[in-house]
mmCIF file with all atom_site columns, C-alpha atoms in Angstrom:
data_model
loop_
_atom_site.group_PDB
_atom_site.id
_atom_site.type_symbol
_atom_site.label_atom_id
_atom_site.label_alt_id
_atom_site.label_comp_id
_atom_site.label_asym_id
_atom_site.label_entity_id
_atom_site.label_seq_id
_atom_site.pdbx_PDB_ins_code
_atom_site.Cartn_x
_atom_site.Cartn_y
_atom_site.Cartn_z
_atom_site.occupancy
_atom_site.B_iso_or_equiv
_atom_site.pdbx_formal_charge
_atom_site.auth_seq_id
_atom_site.auth_comp_id
_atom_site.auth_asym_id
_atom_site.auth_atom_id
_atom_site.pdbx_PDB_model_num
ATOM 1   C CA . UNK A 1 1   ? 139.512 110.745 90.674  1.00 0.00 ? 1   UNK A CA 1
ATOM 2   C CA . UNK A 1 2   ? 139.417 110.635 86.914  1.00 0.00 ? 2   UNK A CA 1
ATOM 3   C CA . UNK A 1 3   ? 136.657 112.284 84.966  1.00 0.00 ? 3   UNK A CA 1
ATOM 4   C CA . UNK A 1 4   ? 134.053 110.017 83.526  1.00 0.00 ? 4   UNK A CA 1
ATOM 5   C CA . UNK A 1 5   ? 134.451 109.087 79.886  1.00 0.00 ? 5   UNK A CA 1
ATOM 6   C CA . UNK A 1 6   ? 131.600 109.413 77.375  1.00 0.00 ? 6   UNK A CA 1
ATOM 7   C CA . UNK A 1 7   ? 131.096 105.594 77.218  1.00 0.00 ? 7   UNK A CA 1
ATOM 8   C CA . UNK A 1 8   ? 130.853 105.518 81.038  1.00 0.00 ? 8   UNK A CA 1
ATOM 9   C CA . UNK A 1 9   ? 128.268 108.271 81.025  1.00 0.00 ? 9   UNK A CA 1
ATOM 10  C CA . UNK A 1 10  ? 126.259 106.509 78.337  1.00 0.00 ? 10  UNK A CA 1
ATOM 11  C CA . UNK A 1 11  ? 126.389 103.155 80.146  1.00 0.00 ? 11  UNK A CA 1
ATOM 12  C CA . UNK A 1 12  ? 125.335 104.719 83.470  1.00 0.00 ? 12  UNK A CA 1
ATOM 13  C CA . UNK A 1 13  ? 122.535 106.710 81.830  1.00 0.00 ? 13  UNK A CA 1
ATOM 14  C CA . UNK A 1 14  ? 121.151 103.594 80.074  1.00 0.00 ? 14  UNK A CA 1
ATOM 15  C CA . UNK A 1 15  ? 121.102 101.624 83.366  1.00 0.00 ? 15  UNK A CA 1
ATOM 16  C CA . UNK A 1 16  ? 119.379 104.546 85.142  1.00 0.00 ? 16  UNK A CA 1
ATOM 17  C CA . UNK A 1 17  ? 116.867 104.855 82.326  1.00 0.00 ? 17  UNK A CA 1
ATOM 18  C CA . UNK A 1 18  ? 115.986 101.184 82.539  1.00 0.00 ? 18  UNK A CA 1
ATOM 19  C CA . UNK A 1 19  ? 115.420 101.491 86.284  1.00 0.00 ? 19  UNK A CA 1
ATOM 20  C CA . UNK A 1 20  ? 113.339 104.621 85.661  1.00 0.00 ? 20  UNK A CA 1
ATOM 21  C CA . UNK A 1 21  ? 111.093 102.733 83.272  1.00 0.00 ? 21  UNK A CA 1
ATOM 22  C CA . UNK A 1 22  ? 110.732 99.823  85.676  1.00 0.00 ? 22  UNK A CA 1
ATOM 23  C CA . UNK A 1 23  ? 109.965 101.956 88.709  1.00 0.00 ? 23  UNK A CA 1
ATOM 24  C CA . UNK A 1 24  ? 107.668 104.480 87.006  1.00 0.00 ? 24  UNK A CA 1
ATOM 25  C CA . UNK A 1 25  ? 105.702 101.840 85.124  1.00 0.00 ? 25  UNK A CA 1
ATOM 26  C CA . UNK A 1 26  ? 106.855 103.171 81.816  1.00 0.00 ? 26  UNK A CA 1
ATOM 27  C CA . UNK A 1 27  ? 108.003 99.751  80.615  1.00 0.00 ? 27  UNK A CA 1
ATOM 28  C CA . UNK A 1 28  ? 104.625 98.202  81.344  1.00 0.00 ? 28  UNK A CA 1
ATOM 29  C CA . UNK A 1 29  ? 102.846 101.013 79.471  1.00 0.00 ? 29  UNK A CA 1
ATOM 30  C CA . UNK A 1 30  ? 105.312 100.585 76.593  1.00 0.00 ? 30  UNK A CA 1
ATOM 31  C CA . UNK A 1 31  ? 104.559 96.849  76.405  1.00 0.00 ? 31  UNK A CA 1
ATOM 32  C CA . UNK A 1 32  ? 100.836 97.543  76.396  1.00 0.00 ? 32  UNK A CA 1
ATOM 33  C CA . UNK A 1 33  ? 101.284 99.920  73.473  1.00 0.00 ? 33  UNK A CA 1
ATOM 34  C CA . UNK A 1 34  ? 100.252 103.001 75.459  1.00 0.00 ? 34  UNK A CA 1
ATOM 35  C CA . UNK A 1 35  ? 103.560 104.691 76.269  1.00 0.00 ? 35  UNK A CA 1
ATOM 36  C CA . UNK A 1 36  ? 103.608 107.822 78.425  1.00 0.00 ? 36  UNK A CA 1
ATOM 37  C CA . UNK A 1 37  ? 105.802 110.009 76.193  1.00 0.00 ? 37  UNK A CA 1
ATOM 38  C CA . UNK A 1 38  ? 106.189 112.729 78.803  1.00 0.00 ? 38  UNK A CA 1
ATOM 39  C CA . UNK A 1 39  ? 107.294 110.252 81.466  1.00 0.00 ? 39  UNK A CA 1
ATOM 40  C CA . UNK A 1 40  ? 109.790 108.664 79.063  1.00 0.00 ? 40  UNK A CA 1
ATOM 41  C CA . UNK A 1 41  ? 111.296 112.045 78.078  1.00 0.00 ? 41  UNK A CA 1
ATOM 42  C CA . UNK A 1 42  ? 111.588 113.175 81.707  1.00 0.00 ? 42  UNK A CA 1
ATOM 43  C CA . UNK A 1 43  ? 113.237 109.880 82.601  1.00 0.00 ? 43  UNK A CA 1
ATOM 44  C CA . UNK A 1 44  ? 115.713 110.186 79.741  1.00 0.00 ? 44  UNK A CA 1
ATOM 45  C CA . UNK A 1 45  ? 116.732 113.702 80.782  1.00 0.00 ? 45  UNK A CA 1
ATOM 46  C CA . UNK A 1 46  ? 117.111 112.709 84.419  1.00 0.00 ? 46  UNK A CA 1
ATOM 47  C CA . UNK A 1 47  ? 119.093 109.627 83.483  1.00 0.00 ? 47  UNK A CA 1
ATOM 48  C CA . UNK A 1 48  ? 121.515 111.682 81.350  1.00 0.00 ? 48  UNK A CA 1
ATOM 49  C CA . UNK A 1 49  ? 122.112 114.108 84.208  1.00 0.00 ? 49  UNK A CA 1
ATOM 50  C CA . UNK A 1 50  ? 122.641 111.242 86.656  1.00 0.00 ? 50  UNK A CA 1
ATOM 51  C CA . UNK A 1 51  ? 125.115 109.685 84.227  1.00 0.00 ? 51  UNK A CA 1
ATOM 52  C CA . UNK A 1 52  ? 127.048 112.961 83.876  1.00 0.00 ? 52  UNK A CA 1
ATOM 53  C CA . UNK A 1 53  ? 127.441 113.448 87.602  1.00 0.00 ? 53  UNK A CA 1
ATOM 54  C CA . UNK A 1 54  ? 127.773 109.859 88.893  1.00 0.00 ? 54  UNK A CA 1
ATOM 55  C CA . UNK A 1 55  ? 129.453 107.791 86.173  1.00 0.00 ? 55  UNK A CA 1
ATOM 56  C CA . UNK A 1 56  ? 132.939 108.477 87.595  1.00 0.00 ? 56  UNK A CA 1
ATOM 57  C CA . UNK A 1 57  ? 131.834 106.928 90.898  1.00 0.00 ? 57  UNK A CA 1
ATOM 58  C CA . UNK A 1 58  ? 130.255 103.781 89.371  1.00 0.00 ? 58  UNK A CA 1
ATOM 59  C CA . UNK A 1 59  ? 132.466 102.927 86.441  1.00 0.00 ? 59  UNK A CA 1
ATOM 60  C CA . UNK A 1 60  ? 136.234 102.804 86.662  1.00 0.00 ? 60  UNK A CA 1
ATOM 61  C CA . UNK A 1 61  ? 137.342 100.483 83.868  1.00 0.00 ? 61  UNK A CA 1
ATOM 62  C CA . UNK A 1 62  ? 135.303 98.823  81.080  1.00 0.00 ? 62  UNK A CA 1
ATOM 63  C CA . UNK A 1 63  ? 132.256 100.993 80.591  1.00 0.00 ? 63  UNK A CA 1
ATOM 64  C CA . UNK A 1 64  ? 130.247 98.278  78.848  1.00 0.00 ? 64  UNK A CA 1
ATOM 65  C CA . UNK A 1 65  ? 131.431 95.440  81.050  1.00 0.00 ? 65  UNK A CA 1
ATOM 66  C CA . UNK A 1 66  ? 127.907 94.397  82.072  1.00 0.00 ? 66  UNK A CA 1
ATOM 67  C CA . UNK A 1 67  ? 126.495 94.699  78.583  1.00 0.00 ? 67  UNK A CA 1
ATOM 68  C CA . UNK A 1 68  ? 128.214 91.528  77.475  1.00 0.00 ? 68  UNK A CA 1
ATOM 69  C CA . UNK A 1 69  ? 125.327 89.269  76.311  1.00 0.00 ? 69  UNK A CA 1
ATOM 70  C CA . UNK A 1 70  ? 126.597 86.344  78.404  1.00 0.00 ? 70  UNK A CA 1
ATOM 71  C CA . UNK A 1 71  ? 126.706 88.486  81.554  1.00 0.00 ? 71  UNK A CA 1
ATOM 72  C CA . UNK A 1 72  ? 123.251 89.933  80.854  1.00 0.00 ? 72  UNK A CA 1
ATOM 73  C CA . UNK A 1 73  ? 121.846 86.404  80.532  1.00 0.00 ? 73  UNK A CA 1
ATOM 74  C CA . UNK A 1 74  ? 123.443 85.471  83.879  1.00 0.00 ? 74  UNK A CA 1
ATOM 75  C CA . UNK A 1 75  ? 122.041 88.639  85.453  1.00 0.00 ? 75  UNK A CA 1
ATOM 76  C CA . UNK A 1 76  ? 118.529 87.719  84.257  1.00 0.00 ? 76  UNK A CA 1
ATOM 77  C CA . UNK A 1 77  ? 118.933 84.196  85.531  1.00 0.00 ? 77  UNK A CA 1
ATOM 78  C CA . UNK A 1 78  ? 120.007 85.597  88.901  1.00 0.00 ? 78  UNK A CA 1
ATOM 79  C CA . UNK A 1 79  ? 117.131 88.087  89.137  1.00 0.00 ? 79  UNK A CA 1
ATOM 80  C CA . UNK A 1 80  ? 114.442 85.740  87.858  1.00 0.00 ? 80  UNK A CA 1
ATOM 81  C CA . UNK A 1 81  ? 115.451 82.378  89.357  1.00 0.00 ? 81  UNK A CA 1
ATOM 82  C CA . UNK A 1 82  ? 118.323 82.345  91.813  1.00 0.00 ? 82  UNK A CA 1
ATOM 83  C CA . UNK A 1 83  ? 117.517 85.316  94.061  1.00 0.00 ? 83  UNK A CA 1
ATOM 84  C CA . UNK A 1 84  ? 113.732 84.737  94.150  1.00 0.00 ? 84  UNK A CA 1
ATOM 85  C CA . UNK A 1 85  ? 114.243 81.097  95.198  1.00 0.00 ? 85  UNK A CA 1
ATOM 86  C CA . UNK A 1 86  ? 116.607 82.071  98.025  1.00 0.00 ? 86  UNK A CA 1
ATOM 87  C CA . UNK A 1 87  ? 114.262 84.886  99.006  1.00 0.00 ? 87  UNK A CA 1
ATOM 88  C CA . UNK A 1 88  ? 111.322 82.473  99.189  1.00 0.00 ? 88  UNK A CA 1
ATOM 89  C CA . UNK A 1 89  ? 113.308 79.982  101.260 1.00 0.00 ? 89  UNK A CA 1
ATOM 90  C CA . UNK A 1 90  ? 114.399 82.734  103.712 1.00 0.00 ? 90  UNK A CA 1
ATOM 91  C CA . UNK A 1 91  ? 110.855 84.113  104.013 1.00 0.00 ? 91  UNK A CA 1
ATOM 92  C CA . UNK A 1 92  ? 109.469 80.631  104.695 1.00 0.00 ? 92  UNK A CA 1
ATOM 93  C CA . UNK A 1 93  ? 112.141 79.926  107.300 1.00 0.00 ? 93  UNK A CA 1
ATOM 94  C CA . UNK A 1 94  ? 111.522 83.185  109.185 1.00 0.00 ? 94  UNK A CA 1
ATOM 95  C CA . UNK A 1 95  ? 107.709 82.746  108.945 1.00 0.00 ? 95  UNK A CA 1
ATOM 96  C CA . UNK A 1 96  ? 107.899 79.249  110.442 1.00 0.00 ? 96  UNK A CA 1
ATOM 97  C CA . UNK A 1 97  ? 110.099 80.537  113.269 1.00 0.00 ? 97  UNK A CA 1
ATOM 98  C CA . UNK A 1 98  ? 107.706 83.403  113.981 1.00 0.00 ? 98  UNK A CA 1
ATOM 99  C CA . UNK A 1 99  ? 104.689 81.037  114.061 1.00 0.00 ? 99  UNK A CA 1
ATOM 100 C CA . UNK A 1 100 ? 106.432 78.553  116.347 1.00 0.00 ? 100 UNK A CA 1
ATOM 101 C CA . UNK A 1 101 ? 105.411 79.159  120.007 1.00 0.00 ? 101 UNK A CA 1
ATOM 102 C CA . UNK A 1 102 ? 108.917 78.220  121.109 1.00 0.00 ? 102 UNK A CA 1
ATOM 103 C CA . UNK A 1 103 ? 110.373 80.940  118.867 1.00 0.00 ? 103 UNK A CA 1
ATOM 104 C CA . UNK A 1 104 ? 113.490 78.916  117.900 1.00 0.00 ? 104 UNK A CA 1
ATOM 105 C CA . UNK A 1 105 ? 116.044 81.678  117.287 1.00 0.00 ? 105 UNK A CA 1
ATOM 106 C CA . UNK A 1 106 ? 119.651 82.058  118.340 1.00 0.00 ? 106 UNK A CA 1
ATOM 107 C CA . UNK A 1 107 ? 120.722 85.495  116.957 1.00 0.00 ? 107 UNK A CA 1
ATOM 108 C CA . UNK A 1 108 ? 124.357 86.384  116.628 1.00 0.00 ? 108 UNK A CA 1
ATOM 109 C CA . UNK A 1 109 ? 127.050 87.709  114.341 1.00 0.00 ? 109 UNK A CA 1
ATOM 110 C CA . UNK A 1 110 ? 129.129 85.358  112.180 1.00 0.00 ? 110 UNK A CA 1
ATOM 111 C CA . UNK A 1 111 ? 132.212 85.948  110.067 1.00 0.00 ? 111 UNK A CA 1
ATOM 112 C CA . UNK A 1 112 ? 131.777 84.531  106.576 1.00 0.00 ? 112 UNK A CA 1
ATOM 113 C CA . UNK A 1 113 ? 134.489 84.256  103.865 1.00 0.00 ? 113 UNK A CA 1
ATOM 114 C CA . UNK A 1 114 ? 133.561 85.467  100.382 1.00 0.00 ? 114 UNK A CA 1
ATOM 115 C CA . UNK A 1 115 ? 135.492 84.668  97.214  1.00 0.00 ? 115 UNK A CA 1
ATOM 116 C CA . UNK A 1 116 ? 134.530 87.319  94.660  1.00 0.00 ? 116 UNK A CA 1
ATOM 117 C CA . UNK A 1 117 ? 136.989 89.389  92.626  1.00 0.00 ? 117 UNK A CA 1
ATOM 118 C CA . UNK A 1 118 ? 134.692 92.301  91.707  1.00 0.00 ? 118 UNK A CA 1
ATOM 119 C CA . UNK A 1 119 ? 133.684 95.035  94.163  1.00 0.00 ? 119 UNK A CA 1
ATOM 120 C CA . UNK A 1 120 ? 130.360 95.242  92.316  1.00 0.00 ? 120 UNK A CA 1
ATOM 121 C CA . UNK A 1 121 ? 129.885 91.537  92.923  1.00 0.00 ? 121 UNK A CA 1
ATOM 122 C CA . UNK A 1 122 ? 130.683 91.941  96.607  1.00 0.00 ? 122 UNK A CA 1
ATOM 123 C CA . UNK A 1 123 ? 128.174 94.774  96.906  1.00 0.00 ? 123 UNK A CA 1
ATOM 124 C CA . UNK A 1 124 ? 125.510 92.800  95.045  1.00 0.00 ? 124 UNK A CA 1
ATOM 125 C CA . UNK A 1 125 ? 125.984 89.715  97.246  1.00 0.00 ? 125 UNK A CA 1
ATOM 126 C CA . UNK A 1 126 ? 125.990 91.804  100.436 1.00 0.00 ? 126 UNK A CA 1
ATOM 127 C CA . UNK A 1 127 ? 122.724 93.462  99.460  1.00 0.00 ? 127 UNK A CA 1
ATOM 128 C CA . UNK A 1 128 ? 121.202 90.151  98.371  1.00 0.00 ? 128 UNK A CA 1
ATOM 129 C CA . UNK A 1 129 ? 121.998 88.664  101.781 1.00 0.00 ? 129 UNK A CA 1
ATOM 130 C CA . UNK A 1 130 ? 120.529 91.710  103.547 1.00 0.00 ? 130 UNK A CA 1
ATOM 131 C CA . UNK A 1 131 ? 117.323 91.565  101.424 1.00 0.00 ? 131 UNK A CA 1
ATOM 132 C CA . UNK A 1 132 ? 116.692 87.926  102.394 1.00 0.00 ? 132 UNK A CA 1
ATOM 133 C CA . UNK A 1 133 ? 114.923 87.847  105.814 1.00 0.00 ? 133 UNK A CA 1
ATOM 134 C CA . UNK A 1 134 ? 116.912 86.543  108.765 1.00 0.00 ? 134 UNK A CA 1
ATOM 135 C CA . UNK A 1 135 ? 120.327 87.920  107.712 1.00 0.00 ? 135 UNK A CA 1
ATOM 136 C CA . UNK A 1 136 ? 121.868 91.377  107.559 1.00 0.00 ? 136 UNK A CA 1
ATOM 137 C CA . UNK A 1 137 ? 125.331 92.138  106.188 1.00 0.00 ? 137 UNK A CA 1
ATOM 138 C CA . UNK A 1 138 ? 126.853 94.498  108.772 1.00 0.00 ? 138 UNK A CA 1
ATOM 139 C CA . UNK A 1 139 ? 130.338 95.006  107.421 1.00 0.00 ? 139 UNK A CA 1
ATOM 140 C CA . UNK A 1 140 ? 132.734 93.956  104.663 1.00 0.00 ? 140 UNK A CA 1
ATOM 141 C CA . UNK A 1 141 ? 136.429 93.697  105.523 1.00 0.00 ? 141 UNK A CA 1
ATOM 142 C CA . UNK A 1 142 ? 139.546 92.472  103.774 1.00 0.00 ? 142 UNK A CA 1
ATOM 143 C CA . UNK A 1 143 ? 142.087 90.664  105.961 1.00 0.00 ? 143 UNK A CA 1
ATOM 144 C CA . UNK A 1 144 ? 145.398 88.884  105.534 1.00 0.00 ? 144 UNK A CA 1
ATOM 145 C CA . UNK A 1 145 ? 145.075 85.154  106.067 1.00 0.00 ? 145 UNK A CA 1
ATOM 146 C CA . UNK A 1 146 ? 147.995 82.704  106.190 1.00 0.00 ? 146 UNK A CA 1
ATOM 147 C CA . UNK A 1 147 ? 148.596 80.344  103.284 1.00 0.00 ? 147 UNK A CA 1
ATOM 148 C CA . UNK A 1 148 ? 150.864 77.367  103.899 1.00 0.00 ? 148 UNK A CA 1
ATOM 149 C CA . UNK A 1 149 ? 153.183 76.298  101.072 1.00 0.00 ? 149 UNK A CA 1
ATOM 150 C CA . UNK A 1 150 ? 154.292 72.685  101.271 1.00 0.00 ? 150 UNK A CA 1
ATOM 151 C CA . UNK A 1 151 ? 157.973 71.963  100.676 1.00 0.00 ? 151 UNK A CA 1
ATOM 152 C CA . UNK A 1 152 ? 159.097 68.672  99.147  1.00 0.00 ? 152 UNK A CA 1
ATOM 153 C CA . UNK A 1 153 ? 161.982 67.000  101.036 1.00 0.00 ? 153 UNK A CA 1
ATOM 154 C CA . UNK A 1 154 ? 165.390 67.542  99.460  1.00 0.00 ? 154 UNK A CA 1
ATOM 155 C CA . UNK A 1 155 ? 167.727 64.650  98.787  1.00 0.00 ? 155 UNK A CA 1
ATOM 156 C CA . UNK A 1 156 ? 168.908 63.318  102.134 1.00 0.00 ? 156 UNK A CA 1
ATOM 157 C CA . UNK A 1 157 ? 166.424 65.459  104.051 1.00 0.00 ? 157 UNK A CA 1
ATOM 158 C CA . UNK A 1 158 ? 163.902 63.910  106.351 1.00 0.00 ? 158 UNK A CA 1
ATOM 159 C CA . UNK A 1 159 ? 160.161 64.670  106.042 1.00 0.00 ? 159 UNK A CA 1
ATOM 160 C CA . UNK A 1 160 ? 160.239 66.233  109.507 1.00 0.00 ? 160 UNK A CA 1
ATOM 161 C CA . UNK A 1 161 ? 162.956 68.708  108.444 1.00 0.00 ? 161 UNK A CA 1
ATOM 162 C CA . UNK A 1 162 ? 161.026 69.508  105.288 1.00 0.00 ? 162 UNK A CA 1
ATOM 163 C CA . UNK A 1 163 ? 157.861 70.126  107.293 1.00 0.00 ? 163 UNK A CA 1
ATOM 164 C CA . UNK A 1 164 ? 159.767 72.448  109.595 1.00 0.00 ? 164 UNK A CA 1
ATOM 165 C CA . UNK A 1 165 ? 160.864 74.435  106.572 1.00 0.00 ? 165 UNK A CA 1
ATOM 166 C CA . UNK A 1 166 ? 157.356 75.156  105.385 1.00 0.00 ? 166 UNK A CA 1
ATOM 167 C CA . UNK A 1 167 ? 157.066 78.832  104.527 1.00 0.00 ? 167 UNK A CA 1
ATOM 168 C CA . UNK A 1 168 ? 153.953 80.730  105.371 1.00 0.00 ? 168 UNK A CA 1
ATOM 169 C CA . UNK A 1 169 ? 152.686 83.604  103.272 1.00 0.00 ? 169 UNK A CA 1
ATOM 170 C CA . UNK A 1 170 ? 149.500 85.593  103.415 1.00 0.00 ? 170 UNK A CA 1
ATOM 171 C CA . UNK A 1 171 ? 146.771 86.417  100.949 1.00 0.00 ? 171 UNK A CA 1
ATOM 172 C CA . UNK A 1 172 ? 143.942 88.876  100.958 1.00 0.00 ? 172 UNK A CA 1
ATOM 173 C CA . UNK A 1 173 ? 140.576 87.415  101.897 1.00 0.00 ? 173 UNK A CA 1
ATOM 174 C CA . UNK A 1 174 ? 137.233 89.201  101.992 1.00 0.00 ? 174 UNK A CA 1
ATOM 175 C CA . UNK A 1 175 ? 134.940 88.545  104.957 1.00 0.00 ? 175 UNK A CA 1
ATOM 176 C CA . UNK A 1 176 ? 131.354 89.560  105.610 1.00 0.00 ? 176 UNK A CA 1
ATOM 177 C CA . UNK A 1 177 ? 130.185 90.115  109.178 1.00 0.00 ? 177 UNK A CA 1
ATOM 178 C CA . UNK A 1 178 ? 126.557 88.982  109.089 1.00 0.00 ? 178 UNK A CA 1
ATOM 179 C CA . UNK A 1 179 ? 123.864 89.168  111.731 1.00 0.00 ? 179 UNK A CA 1
ATOM 180 C CA . UNK A 1 180 ? 122.093 85.819  111.576 1.00 0.00 ? 180 UNK A CA 1
ATOM 181 C CA . UNK A 1 181 ? 118.700 85.059  113.113 1.00 0.00 ? 181 UNK A CA 1
ATOM 182 C CA . UNK A 1 182 ? 119.760 81.545  114.090 1.00 0.00 ? 182 UNK A CA 1
ATOM 183 C CA . UNK A 1 183 ? 123.457 80.838  114.450 1.00 0.00 ? 183 UNK A CA 1
ATOM 184 C CA . UNK A 1 184 ? 123.417 77.143  113.605 1.00 0.00 ? 184 UNK A CA 1
ATOM 185 C CA . UNK A 1 185 ? 127.238 76.967  113.449 1.00 0.00 ? 185 UNK A CA 1
ATOM 186 C CA . UNK A 1 186 ? 130.164 79.223  114.201 1.00 0.00 ? 186 UNK A CA 1
ATOM 187 C CA . UNK A 1 187 ? 132.417 77.637  111.576 1.00 0.00 ? 187 UNK A CA 1
ATOM 188 C CA . UNK A 1 188 ? 132.945 80.405  108.953 1.00 0.00 ? 188 UNK A CA 1
ATOM 189 C CA . UNK A 1 189 ? 132.814 78.184  105.904 1.00 0.00 ? 189 UNK A CA 1
ATOM 190 C CA . UNK A 1 190 ? 129.815 76.149  107.042 1.00 0.00 ? 190 UNK A CA 1
ATOM 191 C CA . UNK A 1 191 ? 127.938 79.289  108.087 1.00 0.00 ? 191 UNK A CA 1
ATOM 192 C CA . UNK A 1 192 ? 128.791 80.860  104.739 1.00 0.00 ? 192 UNK A CA 1
ATOM 193 C CA . UNK A 1 193 ? 127.430 77.883  102.837 1.00 0.00 ? 193 UNK A CA 1
ATOM 194 C CA . UNK A 1 194 ? 124.178 78.028  104.795 1.00 0.00 ? 194 UNK A CA 1
ATOM 195 C CA . UNK A 1 195 ? 123.688 81.780  104.510 1.00 0.00 ? 195 UNK A CA 1
ATOM 196 C CA . UNK A 1 196 ? 124.865 82.374  100.938 1.00 0.00 ? 196 UNK A CA 1
ATOM 197 C CA . UNK A 1 197 ? 123.257 79.316  99.443  1.00 0.00 ? 197 UNK A CA 1
ATOM 198 C CA . UNK A 1 198 ? 123.444 79.685  95.635  1.00 0.00 ? 198 UNK A CA 1
ATOM 199 C CA . UNK A 1 199 ? 123.730 83.484  95.741  1.00 0.00 ? 199 UNK A CA 1
ATOM 200 C CA . UNK A 1 200 ? 127.505 83.731  95.598  1.00 0.00 ? 200 UNK A CA 1
ATOM 201 C CA . UNK A 1 201 ? 127.777 81.313  92.654  1.00 0.00 ? 201 UNK A CA 1
ATOM 202 C CA . UNK A 1 202 ? 125.141 83.321  90.785  1.00 0.00 ? 202 UNK A CA 1
ATOM 203 C CA . UNK A 1 203 ? 126.903 86.596  91.414  1.00 0.00 ? 203 UNK A CA 1
ATOM 204 C CA . UNK A 1 204 ? 130.255 85.140  90.428  1.00 0.00 ? 204 UNK A CA 1
ATOM 205 C CA . UNK A 1 205 ? 128.874 84.140  87.020  1.00 0.00 ? 205 UNK A CA 1
ATOM 206 C CA . UNK A 1 206 ? 127.861 87.772  86.446  1.00 0.00 ? 206 UNK A CA 1
ATOM 207 C CA . UNK A 1 207 ? 130.931 89.695  87.569  1.00 0.00 ? 207 UNK A CA 1
ATOM 208 C CA . UNK A 1 208 ? 133.944 87.332  87.761  1.00 0.00 ? 208 UNK A CA 1
#
């Protein structure tokens, strides 16, 4: 594994520092005009050390990939609007099931296709699904799936002969194995649409 570059360390440290301020309440104090200087300094030092030791694991290519203004806007939209809405819907669904005397659940594991190019995006979507009640992402796998290529009939060739000459190739497809509180359908695409909702589209706008 390559050593982390200085830009990668800086980018990782900045992200860690932002999380530090959010978790420790430093950002709230800063907005109120009463910053805790000691807390901010400690957080900065810790973030730099985390960046030095972990940047090589988190960043492999463009160090400031996520700092693109357009991607930051999409990230804010996802965190403020898309994910909270899906979270509320999932909480309401599980609450109604829990309050129903009949307890209408049909738990099971479904295989759902995911079309994201970025590993970060796949991780973000998997965690978002797990954080919404009623679903847990159990595994992420990449499999070869067949892709049919249609062949146009040649001159003097019948459509049946052309159809018999169809070549089949494969492509890599990512699948999530998800534990679902109520397996409404076993069709992978339909189940994926019901479970992912608008989450996958939101994540794709950030990372792909």
